Coordinates of C-alpha atoms in Angstrom, one line a residue:
X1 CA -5.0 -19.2 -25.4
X2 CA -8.2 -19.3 -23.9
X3 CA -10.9 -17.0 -25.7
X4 CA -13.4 -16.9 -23.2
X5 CA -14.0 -13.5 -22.6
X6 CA -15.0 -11.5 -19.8
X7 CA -19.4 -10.9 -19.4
X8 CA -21.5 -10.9 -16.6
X9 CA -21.5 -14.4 -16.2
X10 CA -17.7 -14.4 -15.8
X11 CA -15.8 -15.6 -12.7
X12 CA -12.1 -13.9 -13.2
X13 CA -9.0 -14.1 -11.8
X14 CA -7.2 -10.3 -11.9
X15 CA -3.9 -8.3 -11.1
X16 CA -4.6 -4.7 -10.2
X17 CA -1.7 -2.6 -9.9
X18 CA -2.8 0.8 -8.4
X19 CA -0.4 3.6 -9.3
X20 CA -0.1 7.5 -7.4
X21 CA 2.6 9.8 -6.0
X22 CA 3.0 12.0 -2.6
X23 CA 5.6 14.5 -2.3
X24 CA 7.8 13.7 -5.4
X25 CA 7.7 9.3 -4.4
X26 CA 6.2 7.1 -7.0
X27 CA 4.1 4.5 -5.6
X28 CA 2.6 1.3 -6.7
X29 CA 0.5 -1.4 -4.5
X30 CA -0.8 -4.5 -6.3
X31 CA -3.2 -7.0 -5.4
X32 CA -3.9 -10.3 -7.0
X33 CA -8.2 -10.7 -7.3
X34 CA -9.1 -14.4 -7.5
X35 CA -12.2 -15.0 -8.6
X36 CA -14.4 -12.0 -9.2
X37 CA -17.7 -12.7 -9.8
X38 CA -18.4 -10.2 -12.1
X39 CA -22.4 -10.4 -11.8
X40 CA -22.5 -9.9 -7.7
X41 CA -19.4 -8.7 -6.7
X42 CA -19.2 -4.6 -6.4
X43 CA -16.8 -3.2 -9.8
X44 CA -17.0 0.3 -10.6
X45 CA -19.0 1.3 -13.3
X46 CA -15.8 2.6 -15.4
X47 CA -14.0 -0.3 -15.1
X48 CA -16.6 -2.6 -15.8
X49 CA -17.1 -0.9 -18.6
X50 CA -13.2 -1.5 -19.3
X51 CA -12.8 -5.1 -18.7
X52 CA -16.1 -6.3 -20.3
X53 CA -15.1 -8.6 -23.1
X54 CA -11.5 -8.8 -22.1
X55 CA -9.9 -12.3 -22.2
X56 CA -6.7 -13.9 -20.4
X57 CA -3.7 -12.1 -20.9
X58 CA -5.3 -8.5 -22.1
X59 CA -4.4 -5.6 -19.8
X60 CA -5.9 -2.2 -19.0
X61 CA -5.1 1.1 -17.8
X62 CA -7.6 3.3 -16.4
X63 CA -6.9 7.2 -15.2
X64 CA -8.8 7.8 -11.9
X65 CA -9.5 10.3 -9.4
X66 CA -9.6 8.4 -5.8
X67 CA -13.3 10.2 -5.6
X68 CA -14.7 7.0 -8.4
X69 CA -14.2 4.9 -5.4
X70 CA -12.9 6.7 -2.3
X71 CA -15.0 9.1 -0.5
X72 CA -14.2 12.8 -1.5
X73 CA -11.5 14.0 0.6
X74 CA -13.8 16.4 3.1
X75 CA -12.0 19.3 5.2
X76 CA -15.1 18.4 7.7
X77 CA -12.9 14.8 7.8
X78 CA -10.0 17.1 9.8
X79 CA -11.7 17.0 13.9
X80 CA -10.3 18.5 16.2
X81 CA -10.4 16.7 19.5
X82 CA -9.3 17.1 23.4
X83 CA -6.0 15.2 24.4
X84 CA -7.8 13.5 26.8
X85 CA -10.4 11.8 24.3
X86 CA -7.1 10.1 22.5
X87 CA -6.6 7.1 24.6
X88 CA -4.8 3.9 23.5
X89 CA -4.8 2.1 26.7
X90 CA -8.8 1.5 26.4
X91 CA -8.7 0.2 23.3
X92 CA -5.2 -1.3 22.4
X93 CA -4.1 -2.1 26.3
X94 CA -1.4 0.1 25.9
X95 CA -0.1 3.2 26.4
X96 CA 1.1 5.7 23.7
X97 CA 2.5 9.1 23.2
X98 CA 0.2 10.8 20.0
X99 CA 2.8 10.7 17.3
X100 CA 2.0 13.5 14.9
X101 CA 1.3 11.6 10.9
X102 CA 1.0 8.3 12.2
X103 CA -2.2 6.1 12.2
X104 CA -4.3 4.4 14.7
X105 CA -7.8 2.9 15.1
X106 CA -11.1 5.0 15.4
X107 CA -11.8 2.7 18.5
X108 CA -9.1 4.4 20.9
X109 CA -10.9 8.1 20.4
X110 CA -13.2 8.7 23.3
X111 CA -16.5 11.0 23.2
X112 CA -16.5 11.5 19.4
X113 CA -19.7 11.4 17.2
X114 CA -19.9 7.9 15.0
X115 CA -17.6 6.5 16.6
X116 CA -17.4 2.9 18.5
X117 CA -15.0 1.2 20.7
X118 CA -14.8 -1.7 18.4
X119 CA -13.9 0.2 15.4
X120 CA -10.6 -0.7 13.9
X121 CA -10.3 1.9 10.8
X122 CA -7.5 3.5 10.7
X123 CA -7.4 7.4 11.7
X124 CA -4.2 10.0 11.3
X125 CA -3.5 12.2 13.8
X126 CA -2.3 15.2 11.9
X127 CA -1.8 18.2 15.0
X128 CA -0.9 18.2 18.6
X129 CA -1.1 22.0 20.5
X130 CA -2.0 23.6 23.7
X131 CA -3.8 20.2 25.1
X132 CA -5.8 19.7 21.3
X133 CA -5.4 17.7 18.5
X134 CA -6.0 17.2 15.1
X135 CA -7.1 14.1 13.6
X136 CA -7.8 13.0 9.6
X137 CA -10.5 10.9 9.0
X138 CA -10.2 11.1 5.0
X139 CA -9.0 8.0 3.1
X140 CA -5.3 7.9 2.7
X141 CA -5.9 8.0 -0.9
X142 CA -8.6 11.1 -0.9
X143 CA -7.9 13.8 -3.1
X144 CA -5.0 12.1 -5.4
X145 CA -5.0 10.9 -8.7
X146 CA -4.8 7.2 -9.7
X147 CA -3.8 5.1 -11.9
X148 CA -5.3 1.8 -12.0
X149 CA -4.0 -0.8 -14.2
X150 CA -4.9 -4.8 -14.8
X151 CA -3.9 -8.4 -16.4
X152 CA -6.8 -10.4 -16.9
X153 CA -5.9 -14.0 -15.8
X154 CA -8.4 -17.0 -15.6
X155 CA -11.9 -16.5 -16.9
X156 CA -14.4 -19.1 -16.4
X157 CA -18.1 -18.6 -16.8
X158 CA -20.1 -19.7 -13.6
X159 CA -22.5 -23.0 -13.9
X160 CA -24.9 -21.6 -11.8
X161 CA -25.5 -18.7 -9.1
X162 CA -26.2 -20.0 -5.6
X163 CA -25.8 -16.9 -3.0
X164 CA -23.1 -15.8 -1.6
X165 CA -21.6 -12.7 0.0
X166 CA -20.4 -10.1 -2.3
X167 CA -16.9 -8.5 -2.3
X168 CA -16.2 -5.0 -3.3
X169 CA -12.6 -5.5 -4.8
X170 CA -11.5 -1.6 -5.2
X171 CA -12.3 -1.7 -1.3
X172 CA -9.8 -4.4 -0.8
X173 CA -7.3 -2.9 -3.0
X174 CA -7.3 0.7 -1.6
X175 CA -7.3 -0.7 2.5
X176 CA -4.0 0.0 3.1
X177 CA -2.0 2.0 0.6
X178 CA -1.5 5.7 1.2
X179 CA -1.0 5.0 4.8
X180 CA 3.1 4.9 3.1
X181 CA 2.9 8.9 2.6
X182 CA 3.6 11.6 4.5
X183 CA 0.2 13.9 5.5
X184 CA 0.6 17.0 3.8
X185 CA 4.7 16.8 3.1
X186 CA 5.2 17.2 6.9
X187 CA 7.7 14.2 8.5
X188 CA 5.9 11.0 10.3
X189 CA 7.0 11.4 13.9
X190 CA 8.4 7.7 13.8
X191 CA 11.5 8.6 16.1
X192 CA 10.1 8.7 19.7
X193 CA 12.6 7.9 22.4
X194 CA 11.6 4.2 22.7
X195 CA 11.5 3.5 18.9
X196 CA 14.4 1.4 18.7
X197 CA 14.3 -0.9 21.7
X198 CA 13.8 -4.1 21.1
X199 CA 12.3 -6.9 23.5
X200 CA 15.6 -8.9 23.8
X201 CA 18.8 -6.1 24.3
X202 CA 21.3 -8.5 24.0
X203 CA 23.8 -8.3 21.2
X204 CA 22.5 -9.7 17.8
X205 CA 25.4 -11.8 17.8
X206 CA 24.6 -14.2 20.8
X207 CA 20.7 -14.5 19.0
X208 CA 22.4 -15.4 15.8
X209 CA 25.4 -17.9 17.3
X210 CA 24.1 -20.6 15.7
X211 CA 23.0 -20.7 11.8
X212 CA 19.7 -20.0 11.7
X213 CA 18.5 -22.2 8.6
X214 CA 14.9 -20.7 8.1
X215 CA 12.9 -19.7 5.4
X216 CA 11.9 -16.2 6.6
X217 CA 8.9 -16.2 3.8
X218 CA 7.1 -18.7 1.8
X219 CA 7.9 -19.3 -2.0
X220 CA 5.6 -17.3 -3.7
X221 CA 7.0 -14.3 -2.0
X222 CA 10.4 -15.4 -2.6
X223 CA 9.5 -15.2 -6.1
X224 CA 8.3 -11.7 -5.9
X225 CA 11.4 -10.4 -4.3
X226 CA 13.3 -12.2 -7.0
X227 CA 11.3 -9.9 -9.3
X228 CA 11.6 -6.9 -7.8
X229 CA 15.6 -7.4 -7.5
X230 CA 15.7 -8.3 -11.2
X231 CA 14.3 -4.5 -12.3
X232 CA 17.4 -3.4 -11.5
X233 CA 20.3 -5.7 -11.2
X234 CA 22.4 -7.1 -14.0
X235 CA 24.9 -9.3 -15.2
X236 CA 28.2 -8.1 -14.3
X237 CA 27.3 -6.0 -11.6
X238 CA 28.8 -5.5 -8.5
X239 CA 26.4 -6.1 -5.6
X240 CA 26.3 -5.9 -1.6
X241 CA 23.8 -8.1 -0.3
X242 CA 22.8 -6.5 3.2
X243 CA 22.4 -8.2 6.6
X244 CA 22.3 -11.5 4.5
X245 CA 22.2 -15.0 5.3
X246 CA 22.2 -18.6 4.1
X247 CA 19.9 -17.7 0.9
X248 CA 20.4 -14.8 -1.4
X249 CA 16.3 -14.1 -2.9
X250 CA 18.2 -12.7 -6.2
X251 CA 17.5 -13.7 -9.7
X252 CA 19.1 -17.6 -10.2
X253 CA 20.0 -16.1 -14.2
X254 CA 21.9 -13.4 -13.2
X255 CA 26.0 -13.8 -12.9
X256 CA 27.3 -11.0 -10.9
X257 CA 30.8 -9.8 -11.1
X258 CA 30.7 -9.6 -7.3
X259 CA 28.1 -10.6 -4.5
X260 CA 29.5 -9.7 -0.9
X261 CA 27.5 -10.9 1.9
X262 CA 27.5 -8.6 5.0
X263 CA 25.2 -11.1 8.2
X264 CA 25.9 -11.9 11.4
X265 CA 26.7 -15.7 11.5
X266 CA 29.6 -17.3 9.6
X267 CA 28.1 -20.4 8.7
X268 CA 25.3 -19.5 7.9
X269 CA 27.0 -16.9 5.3
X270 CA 29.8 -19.8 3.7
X271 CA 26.4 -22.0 3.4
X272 CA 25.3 -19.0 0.9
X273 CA 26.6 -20.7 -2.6
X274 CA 25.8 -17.3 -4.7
X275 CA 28.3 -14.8 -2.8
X276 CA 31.4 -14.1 -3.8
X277 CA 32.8 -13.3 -0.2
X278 CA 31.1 -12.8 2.8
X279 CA 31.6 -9.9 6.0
X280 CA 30.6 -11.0 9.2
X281 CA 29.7 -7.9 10.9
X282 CA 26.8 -6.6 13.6
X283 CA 25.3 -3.1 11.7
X284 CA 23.8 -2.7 15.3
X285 CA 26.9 -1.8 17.5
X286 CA 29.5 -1.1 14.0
X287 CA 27.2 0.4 10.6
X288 CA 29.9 1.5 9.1
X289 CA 30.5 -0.8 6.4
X290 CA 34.1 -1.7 5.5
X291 CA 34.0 -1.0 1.6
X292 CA 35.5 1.9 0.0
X293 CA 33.5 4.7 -1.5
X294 CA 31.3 4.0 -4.9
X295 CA 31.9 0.5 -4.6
X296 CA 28.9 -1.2 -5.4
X297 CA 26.5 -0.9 -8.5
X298 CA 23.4 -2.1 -6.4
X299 CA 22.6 -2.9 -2.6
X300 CA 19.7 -5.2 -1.3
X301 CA 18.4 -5.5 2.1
X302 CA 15.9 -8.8 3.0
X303 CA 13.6 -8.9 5.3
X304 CA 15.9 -7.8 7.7
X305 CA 15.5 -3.5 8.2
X306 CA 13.3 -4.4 11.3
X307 CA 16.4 -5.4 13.2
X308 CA 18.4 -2.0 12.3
X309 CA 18.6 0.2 15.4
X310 CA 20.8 3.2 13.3
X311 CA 19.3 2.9 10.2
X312 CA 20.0 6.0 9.9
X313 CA 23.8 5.7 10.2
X314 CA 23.4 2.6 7.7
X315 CA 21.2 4.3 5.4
X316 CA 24.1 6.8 4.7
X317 CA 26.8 4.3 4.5
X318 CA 24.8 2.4 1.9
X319 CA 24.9 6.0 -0.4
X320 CA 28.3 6.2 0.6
X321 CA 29.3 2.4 -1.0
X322 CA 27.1 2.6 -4.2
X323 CA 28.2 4.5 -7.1
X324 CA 26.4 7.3 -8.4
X325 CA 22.8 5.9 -9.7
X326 CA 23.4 2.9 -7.8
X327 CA 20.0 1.2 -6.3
X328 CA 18.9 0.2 -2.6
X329 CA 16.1 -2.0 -2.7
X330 CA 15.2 -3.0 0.5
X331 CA 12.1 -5.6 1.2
X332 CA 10.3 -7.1 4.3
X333 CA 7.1 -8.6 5.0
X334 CA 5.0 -9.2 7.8
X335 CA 7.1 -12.0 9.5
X336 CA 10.3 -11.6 11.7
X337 CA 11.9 -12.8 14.9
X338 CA 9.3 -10.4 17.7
X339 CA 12.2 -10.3 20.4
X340 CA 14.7 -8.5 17.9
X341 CA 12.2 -6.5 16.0
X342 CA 12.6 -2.6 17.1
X343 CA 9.3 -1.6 19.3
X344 CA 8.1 0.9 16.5
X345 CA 7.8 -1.9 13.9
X346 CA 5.6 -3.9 15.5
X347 CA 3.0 -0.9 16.4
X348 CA 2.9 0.4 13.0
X349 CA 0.3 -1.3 10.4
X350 CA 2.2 -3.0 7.4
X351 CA 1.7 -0.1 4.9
X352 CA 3.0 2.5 7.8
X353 CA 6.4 0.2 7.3
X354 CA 6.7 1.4 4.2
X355 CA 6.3 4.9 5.2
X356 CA 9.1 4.6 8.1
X357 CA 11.6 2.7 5.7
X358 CA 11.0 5.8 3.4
X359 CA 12.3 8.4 6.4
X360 CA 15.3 6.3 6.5
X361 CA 15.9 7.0 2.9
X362 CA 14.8 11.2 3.1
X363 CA 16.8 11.4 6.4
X364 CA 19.7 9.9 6.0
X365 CA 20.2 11.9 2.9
X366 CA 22.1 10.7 -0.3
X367 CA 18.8 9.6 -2.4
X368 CA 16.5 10.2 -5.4
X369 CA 13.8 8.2 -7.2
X370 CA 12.0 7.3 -4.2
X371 CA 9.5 4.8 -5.1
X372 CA 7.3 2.0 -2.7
X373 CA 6.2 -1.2 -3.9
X374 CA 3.6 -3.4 -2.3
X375 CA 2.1 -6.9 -3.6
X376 CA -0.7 -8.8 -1.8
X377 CA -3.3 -11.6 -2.5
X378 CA -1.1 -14.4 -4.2
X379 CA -2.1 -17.9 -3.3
X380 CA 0.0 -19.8 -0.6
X381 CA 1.9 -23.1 -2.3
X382 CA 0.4 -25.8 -1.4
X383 CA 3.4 -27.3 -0.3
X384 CA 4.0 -24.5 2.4
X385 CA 3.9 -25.7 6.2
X386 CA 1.5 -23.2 6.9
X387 CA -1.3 -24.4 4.3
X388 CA -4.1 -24.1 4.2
X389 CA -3.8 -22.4 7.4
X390 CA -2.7 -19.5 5.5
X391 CA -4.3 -19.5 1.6
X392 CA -2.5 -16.3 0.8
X393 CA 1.3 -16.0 0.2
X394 CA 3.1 -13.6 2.4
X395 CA 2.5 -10.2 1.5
X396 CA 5.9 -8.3 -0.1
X397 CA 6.7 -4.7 0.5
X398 CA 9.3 -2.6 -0.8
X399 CA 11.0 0.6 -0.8
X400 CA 14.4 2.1 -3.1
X401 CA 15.9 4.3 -4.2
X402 CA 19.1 5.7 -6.3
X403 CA 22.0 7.2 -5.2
X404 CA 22.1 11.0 -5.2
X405 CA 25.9 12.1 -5.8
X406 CA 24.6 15.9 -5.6
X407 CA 22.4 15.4 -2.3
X408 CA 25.1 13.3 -0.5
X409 CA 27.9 15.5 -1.6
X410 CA 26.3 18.6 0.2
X411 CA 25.2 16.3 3.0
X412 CA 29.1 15.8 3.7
X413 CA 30.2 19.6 3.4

């Protein structure tokens, strides 16, 4: 192993797990740091003091409030505004109905002090009455606790310092996550009329007629859905692989005792090696799935909740199939086909996903355990058809959740 150790000379490669709950859900959002320059680039004093004369392979685990890098959530942060100085069109070209707990950019509020046209941070509108609203300017994270933990990778002392811009990491880790959480327990209004329409309304099974044989992400990402499956599926088990396809992203060690593929093209499904038998059935006009009750030990979804226009209706079949404990792990990215992506995907920001995936779960009933899962900053492979284009891998995002026999019981009655 390599002893170098971490000083302020160091340049370090890092993998920060940041770790917080909302409302009972667990939450964790990574981020891969490739080389920190320890000497210029902005580290918190506490964890500077925690990493200094760390080497490859040592972890850490720090216990934070968000104040020792976020801003102090600030009850002066809640502003309350006219209807008329919310307007989307100016900004985004659009317009919008306010949605109450969803987020939008500082740049669309007119007449409001310290604020620009061109400003893209993100802003939650938390109240709509009597021709006001309500808007949160805090940090998504303000006011929670965090856990921040860390694998020290590369460490390589730097031959000589020539300028440079300096990044401040805990910034880059903390744009994004707690946008997944509900403000203040109170449900995300993510089900406006219009939500579900998609650009092209003709049925899924015309757009899939012919196998589509894509690689929906690159294979970095691949690798971390792999991962994420493999925390909770094992040999012998007896899995549903939801709105699948030609590929199966589950671990290659595993040997299940059966692995059903529910998609939408034939082919594409007997071109699937790894299932066991295959259902070729559209979830968007039948999502009633046509498995008996507590049939399944785990159920995966890939890339593919974008598409759902019921979710809500599959969401509860899904706790209907699996057997008490039984997981749903479902994971997207940033990438899908834009004409069959429902409109409120592709106006929310990538961690708001994760927040609208968790309503499916709450709503539909039937769950417990709720936890999100994000990963970002891995380097592209350089064999990819979209390097160096793209140096970064595809992000990875996920939500689950177990079966709640009690929950979905008195859901039925």
């Amino acid at each position: 192993m390599d002893s170098r150790r971490i000083d302020s000379d160091s340049i370090v490669d890092m993998v920060f797990h940041l770790k917080w709950k909302s409302d009972g859900v667990a939450h964790t959002d990574g981020y891969q740091a490739s080389r920190i320059n320890i000497w210029r680039d902005y580290i918190p004093p506490s964890l500077l003091e925690e990493i200094n004369g760390k080497q490859a392979g040592e972890g850490f685990e720090l216990q934070l409030t968000s104040n020792d890098f976020i801003q102090e959530y600030a009850n002066q942060s809640l502003i309350q505004i006219k209807n008329k100085q919310f307007d989307p069109q100016s900004t985004l070209g659009a317009k919008a109905n306010p949605a109450v707990g969803r987020f939008y950019p500082k740049g669309i509020l007119k007449s409001v002090a310290g604020v620009f046209s061109a400003n893209v941070q993100p802003f939650r509108l938390v109240h709509v009455n009597n021709g006001n609203m309500m808007v949160d300017f805090n940090h998504p994270l303000a006011g929670k606790d965090l856990i921040l933990t860390g694998i020290v990778g590369k460490v390589e002392n730097k031959a000589t310092e020539r300028g440079g811009s300096s990044v401040d990491w805990m910034e880059v880790l903390t744009t994004g996550p707690g946008m997944q959480a509900r403000w203040q327990g109170q449900q995300t209004d993510f089900f406006s009329a219009d939500a579900f329409i998609r650009e092209d309304e003709t049925p899924d099974t015309r757009f899939y007629s012919e196998p589509r044989l894509v690689q929906h992400i690159d294979d970095t990402a691949i690798e971390m859905v792999r991962n994420t499956y493999g925390r909770f599926l094992r040999n012998d088990m007896d899995v549903l692989d939801l709105m699948s396809s030609w590929q199966s992203h589950l671990p290659e060690r595993l040997r299940f005792n059966r692995l059903v593929g529910l998609g939408l093209n034939e082919r594409e499904l007997k071109k699937n090696s790894h299932l066991s038998e295959h259902v070729v059935q559209d979830l968007n006009i039948s999502p009633g799935l046509q498995f008996e009750s507590d049939s399944f030990d785990a159920v995966v979804c890939t890339v593919s909740v974008e598409y759902l226009i019921n979710p809500l209706a599959v969401f509860a079949e899904v706790a209907r199939v699996l057997r008490n404990d039984g997981h749903f792990i479902v994971t997207f990215s940033n990438r899908w086909f834009p004409t069959k992506a429902i409109k409120i995907w592709t106006e929310l920001h990538e961690f708001e996903r994760m927040g609208l995936v968790l309503e499916y779960f709450i709503r539909s009933g039937g769950f417990k355990n709720l936890q999100t899962y994000s990963i970002r900053g891995l380097p592209r492979p350089h064999d990819d058809k979209y390097y160096p284009d793209l140096m970064y891998s595809d992000p990875i995002y996920a939500v689950w959740g177990q079966k709640n026999l009690i929950e979905q019981n008195s859901s039925l009655r």
